[in-house]
PDB file of C-alpha atoms in Angstrom:
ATOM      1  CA  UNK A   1      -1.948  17.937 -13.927  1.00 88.00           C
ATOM      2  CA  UNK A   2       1.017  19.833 -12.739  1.00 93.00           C
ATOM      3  CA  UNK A   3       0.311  22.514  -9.716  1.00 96.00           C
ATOM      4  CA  UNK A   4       2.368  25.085  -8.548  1.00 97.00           C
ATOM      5  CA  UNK A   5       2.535  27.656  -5.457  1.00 97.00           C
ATOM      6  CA  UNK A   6       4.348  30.306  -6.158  1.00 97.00           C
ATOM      7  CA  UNK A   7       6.301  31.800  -2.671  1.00 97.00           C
ATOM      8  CA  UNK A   8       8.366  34.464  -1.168  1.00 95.00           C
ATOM      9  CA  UNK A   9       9.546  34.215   1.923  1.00 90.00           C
ATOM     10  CA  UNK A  10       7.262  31.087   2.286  1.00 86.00           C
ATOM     11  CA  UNK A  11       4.030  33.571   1.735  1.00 96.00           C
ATOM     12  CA  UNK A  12       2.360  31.879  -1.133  1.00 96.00           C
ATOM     13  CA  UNK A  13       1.658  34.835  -3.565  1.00 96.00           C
ATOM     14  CA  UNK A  14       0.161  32.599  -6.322  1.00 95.00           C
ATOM     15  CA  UNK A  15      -1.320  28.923  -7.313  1.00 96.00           C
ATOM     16  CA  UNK A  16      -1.675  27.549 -10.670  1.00 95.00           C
ATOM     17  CA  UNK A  17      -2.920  24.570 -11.744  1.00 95.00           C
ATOM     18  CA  UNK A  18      -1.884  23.642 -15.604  1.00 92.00           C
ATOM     19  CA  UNK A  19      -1.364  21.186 -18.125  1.00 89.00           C
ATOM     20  CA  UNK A  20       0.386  23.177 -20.922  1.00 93.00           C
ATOM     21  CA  UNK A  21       3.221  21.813 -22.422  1.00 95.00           C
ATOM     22  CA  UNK A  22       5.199  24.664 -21.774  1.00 97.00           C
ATOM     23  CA  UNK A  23       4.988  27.595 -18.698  1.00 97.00           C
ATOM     24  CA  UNK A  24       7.195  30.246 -18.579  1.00 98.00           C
ATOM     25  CA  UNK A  25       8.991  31.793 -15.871  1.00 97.00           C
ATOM     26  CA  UNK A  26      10.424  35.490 -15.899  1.00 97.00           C
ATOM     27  CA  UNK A  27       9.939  39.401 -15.171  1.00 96.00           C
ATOM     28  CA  UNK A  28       8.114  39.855 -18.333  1.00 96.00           C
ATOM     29  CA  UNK A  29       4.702  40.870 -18.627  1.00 95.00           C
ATOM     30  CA  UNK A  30       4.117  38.107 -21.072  1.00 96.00           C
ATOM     31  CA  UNK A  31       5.281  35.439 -19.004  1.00 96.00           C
ATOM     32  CA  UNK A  32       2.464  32.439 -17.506  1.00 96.00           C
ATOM     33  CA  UNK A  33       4.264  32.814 -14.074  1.00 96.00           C
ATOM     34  CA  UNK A  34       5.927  36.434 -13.878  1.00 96.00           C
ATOM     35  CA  UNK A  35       8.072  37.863 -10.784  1.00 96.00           C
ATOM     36  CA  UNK A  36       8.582  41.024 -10.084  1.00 93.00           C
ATOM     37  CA  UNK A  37      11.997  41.423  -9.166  1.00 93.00           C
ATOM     38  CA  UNK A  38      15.084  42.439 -10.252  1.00 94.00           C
ATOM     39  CA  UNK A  39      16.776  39.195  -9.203  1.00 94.00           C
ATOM     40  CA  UNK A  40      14.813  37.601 -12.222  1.00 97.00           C
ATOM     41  CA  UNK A  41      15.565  37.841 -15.775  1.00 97.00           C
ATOM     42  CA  UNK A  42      12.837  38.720 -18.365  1.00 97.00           C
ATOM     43  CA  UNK A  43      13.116  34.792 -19.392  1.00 97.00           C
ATOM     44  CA  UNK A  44      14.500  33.649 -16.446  1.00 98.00           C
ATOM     45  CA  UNK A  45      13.207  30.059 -17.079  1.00 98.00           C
ATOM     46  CA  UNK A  46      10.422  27.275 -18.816  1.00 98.00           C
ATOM     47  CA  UNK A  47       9.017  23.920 -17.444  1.00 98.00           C
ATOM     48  CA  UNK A  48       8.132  21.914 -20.326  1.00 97.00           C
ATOM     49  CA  UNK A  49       5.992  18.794 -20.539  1.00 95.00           C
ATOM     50  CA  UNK A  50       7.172  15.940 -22.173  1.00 90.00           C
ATOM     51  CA  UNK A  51       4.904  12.962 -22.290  1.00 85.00           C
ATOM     52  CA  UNK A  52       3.741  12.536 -18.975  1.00 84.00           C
ATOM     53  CA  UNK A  53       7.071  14.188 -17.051  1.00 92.00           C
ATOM     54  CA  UNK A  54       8.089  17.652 -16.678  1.00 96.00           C
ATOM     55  CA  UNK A  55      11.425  19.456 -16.431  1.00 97.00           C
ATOM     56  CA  UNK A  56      12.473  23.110 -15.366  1.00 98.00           C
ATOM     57  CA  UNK A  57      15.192  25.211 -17.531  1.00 98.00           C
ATOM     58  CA  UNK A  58      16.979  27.814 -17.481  1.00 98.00           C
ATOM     59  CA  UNK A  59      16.914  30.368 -19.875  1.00 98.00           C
ATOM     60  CA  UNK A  60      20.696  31.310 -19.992  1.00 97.00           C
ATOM     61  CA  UNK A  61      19.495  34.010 -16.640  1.00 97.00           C
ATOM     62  CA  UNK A  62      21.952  35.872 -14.982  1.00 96.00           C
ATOM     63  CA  UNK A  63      21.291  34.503 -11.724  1.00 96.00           C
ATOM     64  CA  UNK A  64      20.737  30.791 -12.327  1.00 97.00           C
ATOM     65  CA  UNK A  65      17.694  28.667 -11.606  1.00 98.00           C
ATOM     66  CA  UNK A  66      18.034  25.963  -8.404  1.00 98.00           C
ATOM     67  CA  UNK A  67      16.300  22.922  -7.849  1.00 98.00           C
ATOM     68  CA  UNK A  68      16.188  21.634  -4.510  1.00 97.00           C
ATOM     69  CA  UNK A  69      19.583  24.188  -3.745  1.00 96.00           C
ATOM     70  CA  UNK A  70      21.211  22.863  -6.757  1.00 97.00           C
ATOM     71  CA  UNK A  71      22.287  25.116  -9.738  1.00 97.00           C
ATOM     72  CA  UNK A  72      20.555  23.337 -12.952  1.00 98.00           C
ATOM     73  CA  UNK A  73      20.697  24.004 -16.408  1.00 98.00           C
ATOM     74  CA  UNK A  74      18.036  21.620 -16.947  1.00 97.00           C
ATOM     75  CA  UNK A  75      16.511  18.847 -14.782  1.00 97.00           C
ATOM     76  CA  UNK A  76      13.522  16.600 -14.178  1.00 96.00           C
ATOM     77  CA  UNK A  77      11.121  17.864 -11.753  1.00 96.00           C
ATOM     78  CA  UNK A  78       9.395  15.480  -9.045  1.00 95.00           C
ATOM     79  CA  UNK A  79       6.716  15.972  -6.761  1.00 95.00           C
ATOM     80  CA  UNK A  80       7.318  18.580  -4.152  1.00 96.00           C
ATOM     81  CA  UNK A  81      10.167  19.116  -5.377  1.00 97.00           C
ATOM     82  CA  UNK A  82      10.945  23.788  -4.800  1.00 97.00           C
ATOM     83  CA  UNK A  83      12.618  25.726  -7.732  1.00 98.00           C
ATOM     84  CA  UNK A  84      14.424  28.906  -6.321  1.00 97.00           C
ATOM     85  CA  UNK A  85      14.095  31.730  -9.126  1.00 97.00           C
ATOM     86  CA  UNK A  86      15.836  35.086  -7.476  1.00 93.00           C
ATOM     87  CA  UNK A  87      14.442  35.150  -3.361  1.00 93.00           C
ATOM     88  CA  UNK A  88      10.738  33.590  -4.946  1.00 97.00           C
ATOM     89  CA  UNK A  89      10.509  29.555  -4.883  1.00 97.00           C
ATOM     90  CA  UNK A  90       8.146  27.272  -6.597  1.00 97.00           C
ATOM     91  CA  UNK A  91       6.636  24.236  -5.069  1.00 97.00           C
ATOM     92  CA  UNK A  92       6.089  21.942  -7.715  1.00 97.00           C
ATOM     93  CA  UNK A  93       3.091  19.229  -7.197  1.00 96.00           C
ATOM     94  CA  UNK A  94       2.740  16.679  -9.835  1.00 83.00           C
ATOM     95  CA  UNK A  95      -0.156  14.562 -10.007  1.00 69.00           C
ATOM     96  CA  UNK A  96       1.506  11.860 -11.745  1.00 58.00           C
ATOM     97  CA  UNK A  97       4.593  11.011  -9.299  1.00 44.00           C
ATOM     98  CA  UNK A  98       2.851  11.643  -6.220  1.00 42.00           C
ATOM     99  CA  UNK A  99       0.863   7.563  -6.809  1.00 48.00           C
ATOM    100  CA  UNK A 100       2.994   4.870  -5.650  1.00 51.00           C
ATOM    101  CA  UNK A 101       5.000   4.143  -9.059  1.00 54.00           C
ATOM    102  CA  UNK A 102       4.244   1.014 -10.276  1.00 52.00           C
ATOM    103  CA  UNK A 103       7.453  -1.609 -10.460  1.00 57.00           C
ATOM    104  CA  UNK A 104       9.027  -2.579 -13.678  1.00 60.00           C
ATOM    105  CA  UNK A 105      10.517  -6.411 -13.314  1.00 58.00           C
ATOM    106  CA  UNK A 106      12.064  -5.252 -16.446  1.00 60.00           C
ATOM    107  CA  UNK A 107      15.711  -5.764 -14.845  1.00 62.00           C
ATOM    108  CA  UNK A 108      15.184  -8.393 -12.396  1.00 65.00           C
ATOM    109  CA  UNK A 109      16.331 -11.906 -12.646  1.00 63.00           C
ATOM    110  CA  UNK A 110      14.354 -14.338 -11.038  1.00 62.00           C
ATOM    111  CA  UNK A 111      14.966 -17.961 -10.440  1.00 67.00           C
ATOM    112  CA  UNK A 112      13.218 -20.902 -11.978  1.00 73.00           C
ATOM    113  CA  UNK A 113      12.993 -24.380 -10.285  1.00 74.00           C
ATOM    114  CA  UNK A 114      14.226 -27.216 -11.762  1.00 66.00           C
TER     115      UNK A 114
END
């Protein structure tokens, strides 16, 4: 389950809770998470679900999309990790990552006695 708190100037002006494969983010009427503002592009971005990971895009917008004050084109999102759209942010919460990973001894060596 993937929850998100929508903010400006860290007022939170919407929550969603969602496990769509795809959410859209943009000025549009049409779109799942829209923000008014002239700063956003009518498809500004899209966080798709793939498997059981998610990742944030953006739409070719005129202002860019930034993930944790990085400029992205596309990127893996972790838990709280904030996605700045225009002066609105997005706190991302993500079920999945925010359990203690299990480890994968996939690429460890260990020794045997002799």
């Amino acid at each position: 389950m993937l929850k998100i708190e929508l903010k400006f100037k860290n007022k939170i002006l919407k929550k969603l809770e969602t496990e769509k494969p795809e959410i859209t983010i943009g000025r549009s009427s049409s779109a799942d998470i829209q923000i008014d503002n002239l700063a956003v592009s009518k498809r500004h971005a899209r966080i798709i679900k793939h498997r059981h990971q998610y990742s944030v895009e953006d739409l070719n917008s005129t202002n860019g999309t930034l993930l944790n004050d990085e400029k992205i084109v596309k990127a893996v999102l972790k838990h709280n990790d904030l996605v700045a759209i225009g002066k609105h942010s997005l706190k991302i919460y993500h079920e999945m990552e925010s359990k203690k990973p299990i480890p994968d001894f996939g690429d460890r060596t260990i020794k045997v006695k002799k």
